[in-house]
mmCIF file of C-alpha atoms in Angstrom:
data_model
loop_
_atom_site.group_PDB
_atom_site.id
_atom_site.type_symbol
_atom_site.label_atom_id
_atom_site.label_comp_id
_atom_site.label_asym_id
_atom_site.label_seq_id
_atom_site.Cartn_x
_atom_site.Cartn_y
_atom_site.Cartn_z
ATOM 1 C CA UNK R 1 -9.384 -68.821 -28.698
ATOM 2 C CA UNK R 2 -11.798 -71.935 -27.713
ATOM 3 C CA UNK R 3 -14.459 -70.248 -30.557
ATOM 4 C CA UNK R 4 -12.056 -69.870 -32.984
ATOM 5 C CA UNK R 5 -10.531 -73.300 -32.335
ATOM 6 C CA UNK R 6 -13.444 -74.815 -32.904
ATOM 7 C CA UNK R 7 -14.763 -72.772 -35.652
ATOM 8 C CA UNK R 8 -11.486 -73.734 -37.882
ATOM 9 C CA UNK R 9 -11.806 -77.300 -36.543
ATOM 10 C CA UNK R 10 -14.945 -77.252 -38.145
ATOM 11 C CA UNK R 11 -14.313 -76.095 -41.335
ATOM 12 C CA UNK R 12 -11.217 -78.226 -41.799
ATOM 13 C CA UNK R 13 -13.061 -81.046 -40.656
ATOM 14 C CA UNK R 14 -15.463 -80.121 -43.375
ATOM 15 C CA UNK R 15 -12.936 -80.193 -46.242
ATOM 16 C CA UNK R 16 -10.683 -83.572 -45.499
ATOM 17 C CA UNK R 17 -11.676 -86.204 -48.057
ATOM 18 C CA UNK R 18 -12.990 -89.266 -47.029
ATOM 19 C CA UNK R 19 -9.442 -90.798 -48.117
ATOM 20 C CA UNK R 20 -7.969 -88.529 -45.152
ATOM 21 C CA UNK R 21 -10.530 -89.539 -42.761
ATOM 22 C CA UNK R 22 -9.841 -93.175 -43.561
ATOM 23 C CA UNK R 23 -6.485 -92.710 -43.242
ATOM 24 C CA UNK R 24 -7.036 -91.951 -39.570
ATOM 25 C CA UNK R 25 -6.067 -88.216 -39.606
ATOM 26 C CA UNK R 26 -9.871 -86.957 -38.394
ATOM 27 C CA UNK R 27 -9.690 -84.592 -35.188
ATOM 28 C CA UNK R 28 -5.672 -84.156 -34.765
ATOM 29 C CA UNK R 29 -5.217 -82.728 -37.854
ATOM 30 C CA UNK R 30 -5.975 -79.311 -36.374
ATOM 31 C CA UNK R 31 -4.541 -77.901 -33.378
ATOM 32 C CA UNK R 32 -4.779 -74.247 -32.755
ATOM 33 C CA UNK R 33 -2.367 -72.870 -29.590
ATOM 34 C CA UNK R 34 -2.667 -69.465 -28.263
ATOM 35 C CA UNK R 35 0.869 -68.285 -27.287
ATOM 36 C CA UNK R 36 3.698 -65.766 -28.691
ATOM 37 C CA UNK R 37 4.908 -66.825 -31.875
ATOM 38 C CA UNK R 38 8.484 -66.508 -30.785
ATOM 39 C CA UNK R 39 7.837 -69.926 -29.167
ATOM 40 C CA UNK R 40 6.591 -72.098 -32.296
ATOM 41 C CA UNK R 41 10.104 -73.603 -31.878
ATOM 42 C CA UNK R 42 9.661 -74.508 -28.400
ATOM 43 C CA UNK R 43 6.133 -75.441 -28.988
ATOM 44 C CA UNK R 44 7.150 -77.768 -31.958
ATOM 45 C CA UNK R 45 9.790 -79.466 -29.800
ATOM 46 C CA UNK R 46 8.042 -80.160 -26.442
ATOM 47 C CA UNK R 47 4.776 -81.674 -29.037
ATOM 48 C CA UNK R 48 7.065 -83.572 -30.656
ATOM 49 C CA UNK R 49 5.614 -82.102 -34.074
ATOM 50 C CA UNK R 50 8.958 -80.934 -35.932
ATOM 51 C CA UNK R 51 9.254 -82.034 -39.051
ATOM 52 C CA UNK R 52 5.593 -83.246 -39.555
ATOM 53 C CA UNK R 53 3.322 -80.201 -39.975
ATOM 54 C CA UNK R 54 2.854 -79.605 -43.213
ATOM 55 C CA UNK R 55 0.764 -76.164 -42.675
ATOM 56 C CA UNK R 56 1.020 -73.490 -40.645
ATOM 57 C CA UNK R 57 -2.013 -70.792 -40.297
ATOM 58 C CA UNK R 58 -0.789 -67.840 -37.479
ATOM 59 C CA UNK R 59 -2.954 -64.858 -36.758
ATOM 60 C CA UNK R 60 0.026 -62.000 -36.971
ATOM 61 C CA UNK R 61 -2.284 -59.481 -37.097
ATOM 62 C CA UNK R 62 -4.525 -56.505 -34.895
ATOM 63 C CA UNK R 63 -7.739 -56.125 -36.031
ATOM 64 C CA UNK R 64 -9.309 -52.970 -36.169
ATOM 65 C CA UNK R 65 -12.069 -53.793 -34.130
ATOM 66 C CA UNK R 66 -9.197 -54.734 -31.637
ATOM 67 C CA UNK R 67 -8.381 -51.513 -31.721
ATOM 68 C CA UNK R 68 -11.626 -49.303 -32.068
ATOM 69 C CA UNK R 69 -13.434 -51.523 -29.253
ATOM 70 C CA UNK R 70 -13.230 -49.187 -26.434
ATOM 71 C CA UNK R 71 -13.472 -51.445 -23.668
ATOM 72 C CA UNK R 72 -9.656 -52.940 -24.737
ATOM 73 C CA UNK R 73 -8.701 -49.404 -23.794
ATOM 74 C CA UNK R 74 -6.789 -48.715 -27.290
ATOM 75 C CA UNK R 75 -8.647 -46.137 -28.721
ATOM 76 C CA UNK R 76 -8.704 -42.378 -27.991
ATOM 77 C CA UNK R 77 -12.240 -41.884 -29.822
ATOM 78 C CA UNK R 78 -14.232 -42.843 -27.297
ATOM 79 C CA UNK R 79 -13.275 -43.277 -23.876
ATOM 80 C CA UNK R 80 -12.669 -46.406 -22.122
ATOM 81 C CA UNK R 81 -10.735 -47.891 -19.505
ATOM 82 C CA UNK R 82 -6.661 -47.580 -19.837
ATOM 83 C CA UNK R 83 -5.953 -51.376 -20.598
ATOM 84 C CA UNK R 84 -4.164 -52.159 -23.689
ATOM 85 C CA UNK R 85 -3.903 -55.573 -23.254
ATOM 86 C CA UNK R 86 -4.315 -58.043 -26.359
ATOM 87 C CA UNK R 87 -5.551 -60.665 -24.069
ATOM 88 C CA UNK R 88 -7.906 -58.416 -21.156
ATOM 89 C CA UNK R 89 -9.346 -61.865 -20.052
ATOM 90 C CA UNK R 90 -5.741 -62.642 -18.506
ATOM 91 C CA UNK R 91 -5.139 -61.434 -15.135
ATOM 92 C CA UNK R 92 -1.518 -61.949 -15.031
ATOM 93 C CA UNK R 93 -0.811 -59.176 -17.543
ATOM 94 C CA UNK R 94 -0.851 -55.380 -16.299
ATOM 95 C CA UNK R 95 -2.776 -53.141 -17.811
ATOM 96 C CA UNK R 96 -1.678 -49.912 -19.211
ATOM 97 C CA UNK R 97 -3.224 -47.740 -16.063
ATOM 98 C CA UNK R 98 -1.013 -50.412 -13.618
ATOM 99 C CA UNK R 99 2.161 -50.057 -15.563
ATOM 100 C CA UNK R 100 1.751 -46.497 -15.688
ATOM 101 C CA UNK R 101 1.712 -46.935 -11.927
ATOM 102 C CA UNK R 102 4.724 -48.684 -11.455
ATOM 103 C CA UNK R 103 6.968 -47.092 -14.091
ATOM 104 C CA UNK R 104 9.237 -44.515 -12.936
ATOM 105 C CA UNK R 105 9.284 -41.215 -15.095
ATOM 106 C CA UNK R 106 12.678 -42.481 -16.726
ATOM 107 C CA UNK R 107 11.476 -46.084 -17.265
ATOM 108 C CA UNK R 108 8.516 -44.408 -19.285
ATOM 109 C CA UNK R 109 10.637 -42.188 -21.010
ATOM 110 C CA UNK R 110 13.049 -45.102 -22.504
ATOM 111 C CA UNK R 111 10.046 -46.589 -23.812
ATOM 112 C CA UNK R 112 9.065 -44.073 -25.583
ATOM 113 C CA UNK R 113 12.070 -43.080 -26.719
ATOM 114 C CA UNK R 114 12.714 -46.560 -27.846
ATOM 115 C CA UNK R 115 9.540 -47.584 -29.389
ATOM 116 C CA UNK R 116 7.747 -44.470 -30.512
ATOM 117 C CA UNK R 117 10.958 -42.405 -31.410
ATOM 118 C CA UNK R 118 8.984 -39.551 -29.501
ATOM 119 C CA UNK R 119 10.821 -36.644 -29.325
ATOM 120 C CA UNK R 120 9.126 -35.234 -26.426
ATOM 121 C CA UNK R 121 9.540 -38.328 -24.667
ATOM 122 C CA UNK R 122 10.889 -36.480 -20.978
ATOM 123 C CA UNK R 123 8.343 -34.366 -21.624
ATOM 124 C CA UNK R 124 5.271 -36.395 -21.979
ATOM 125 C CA UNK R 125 7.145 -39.301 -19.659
ATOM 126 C CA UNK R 126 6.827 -36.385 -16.505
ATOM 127 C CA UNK R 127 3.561 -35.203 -17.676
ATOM 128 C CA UNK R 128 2.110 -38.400 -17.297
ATOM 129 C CA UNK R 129 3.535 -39.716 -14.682
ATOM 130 C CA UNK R 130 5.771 -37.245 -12.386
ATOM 131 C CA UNK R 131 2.602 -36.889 -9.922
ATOM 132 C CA UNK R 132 1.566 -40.101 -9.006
ATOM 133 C CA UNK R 133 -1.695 -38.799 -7.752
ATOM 134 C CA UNK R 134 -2.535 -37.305 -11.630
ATOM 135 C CA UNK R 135 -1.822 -40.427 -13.970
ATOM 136 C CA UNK R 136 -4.758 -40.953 -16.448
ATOM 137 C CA UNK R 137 -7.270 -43.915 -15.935
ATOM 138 C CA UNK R 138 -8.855 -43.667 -19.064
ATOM 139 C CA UNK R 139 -8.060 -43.679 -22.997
ATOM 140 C CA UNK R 140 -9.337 -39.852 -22.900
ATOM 141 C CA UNK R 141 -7.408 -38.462 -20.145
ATOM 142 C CA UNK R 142 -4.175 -40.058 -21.626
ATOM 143 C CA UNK R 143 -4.969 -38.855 -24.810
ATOM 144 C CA UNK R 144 -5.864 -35.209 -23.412
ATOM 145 C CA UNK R 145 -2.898 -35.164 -21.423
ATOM 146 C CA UNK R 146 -0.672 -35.633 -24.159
ATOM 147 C CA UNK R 147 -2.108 -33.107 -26.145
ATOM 148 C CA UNK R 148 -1.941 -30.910 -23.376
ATOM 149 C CA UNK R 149 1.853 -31.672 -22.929
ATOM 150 C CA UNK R 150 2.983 -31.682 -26.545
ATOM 151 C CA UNK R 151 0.983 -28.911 -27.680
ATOM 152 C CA UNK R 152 2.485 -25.981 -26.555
ATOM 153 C CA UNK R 153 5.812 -27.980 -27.290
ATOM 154 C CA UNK R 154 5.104 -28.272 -31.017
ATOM 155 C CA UNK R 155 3.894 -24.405 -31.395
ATOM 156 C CA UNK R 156 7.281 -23.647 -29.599
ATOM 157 C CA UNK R 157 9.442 -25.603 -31.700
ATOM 158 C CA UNK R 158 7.654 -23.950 -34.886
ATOM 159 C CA UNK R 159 7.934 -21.033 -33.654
ATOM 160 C CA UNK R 160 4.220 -20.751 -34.761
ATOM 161 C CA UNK R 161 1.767 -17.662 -33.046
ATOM 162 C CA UNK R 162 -1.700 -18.730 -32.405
ATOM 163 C CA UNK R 163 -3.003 -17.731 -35.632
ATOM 164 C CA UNK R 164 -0.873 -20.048 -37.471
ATOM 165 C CA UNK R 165 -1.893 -23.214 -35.426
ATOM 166 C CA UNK R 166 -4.885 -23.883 -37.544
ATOM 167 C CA UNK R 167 -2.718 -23.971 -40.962
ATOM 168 C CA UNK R 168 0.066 -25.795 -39.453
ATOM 169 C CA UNK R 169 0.215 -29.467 -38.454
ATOM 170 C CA UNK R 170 -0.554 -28.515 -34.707
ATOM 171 C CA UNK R 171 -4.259 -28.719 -35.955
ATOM 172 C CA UNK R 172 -3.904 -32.505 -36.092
ATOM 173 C CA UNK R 173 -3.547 -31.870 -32.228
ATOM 174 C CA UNK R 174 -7.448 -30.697 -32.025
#
């Protein structure tokens, strides 16, 4: 955030009129804060700042090259290491391999239940995590294993025969 910080500072600084400048405005006119934006309230309150900002820039969004850097352990396209984090600089925050650690086979399967609406959720919850000595490191073994595990699932619920799989949606699986 520091780069960025400074980088908007910049260009704001760049665009206040000399009448704002005069005004004694200059370097507090931008502020950036890296935290959840649940807490703008909070934030607002404990800076004293409600009721005077009169603009608001948040970053809402994931990036794609969030996403497709393979070091941030998101993508399945190239391998990398099982992190997931959207800040990996900050220790305090598990990363995907470590909560796959300490999750416990129903634990996983609520969340996937609850946030994916995954229908092989007990499924792919024990495949990944019923032997403790087997849980994937990388973005490539997770992503193999839960091929491997909802594969066969998906044929079986289609009642498709091998020579259907590569007309059916279980292609997508490849």
């Amino acid at each position: 955030i520091i780069k960025t910080e400074e980088r908007l500072r910049k260009a704001v600084l760049e665009e206040i009129d000399t009448a704002t400048e005069s005004a004694g405005e200059g370097n507090d006119i931008f502020t950036a804060v890296n935290q959840n934006f649940a807490e703008l309230g909070s934030y607002m309150t404990s800076t004293n700042q409600v009721g005077k900002v009169t603009s608001l820039l948040a970053d809402l969004g994931l990036s794609s090259m969030q996403i497709d850097n393979n070091d941030r352990g998101f993508t399945y396209k190239r391998d990398g290491p099982l992190d997931m984090r959207m800040s990996p600089e900050d220790d305090s925050t598990e990363t995907a391999y470590q909560l796959l650690q300490r999750l416990r086979v129903r634990q996983l399967k609520s969340m996937l239940k609850n946030n994916s609406d995954e229908e092989f959720a007990d499924e792919i919850a024990f495949g990944l995590i019923g032997d403790r000595s087997k849980i994937p490191k990388t973005t490539m073994e997770l992503a193999d294993r839960v091929r491997d595990i909802a594969r066969p699932l998906i044929v079986k619920q289609h009642n498709w025969n091998s020579e259907q799989i590569g007309k059916n949606q279980a292609k997508k699986l490849k």
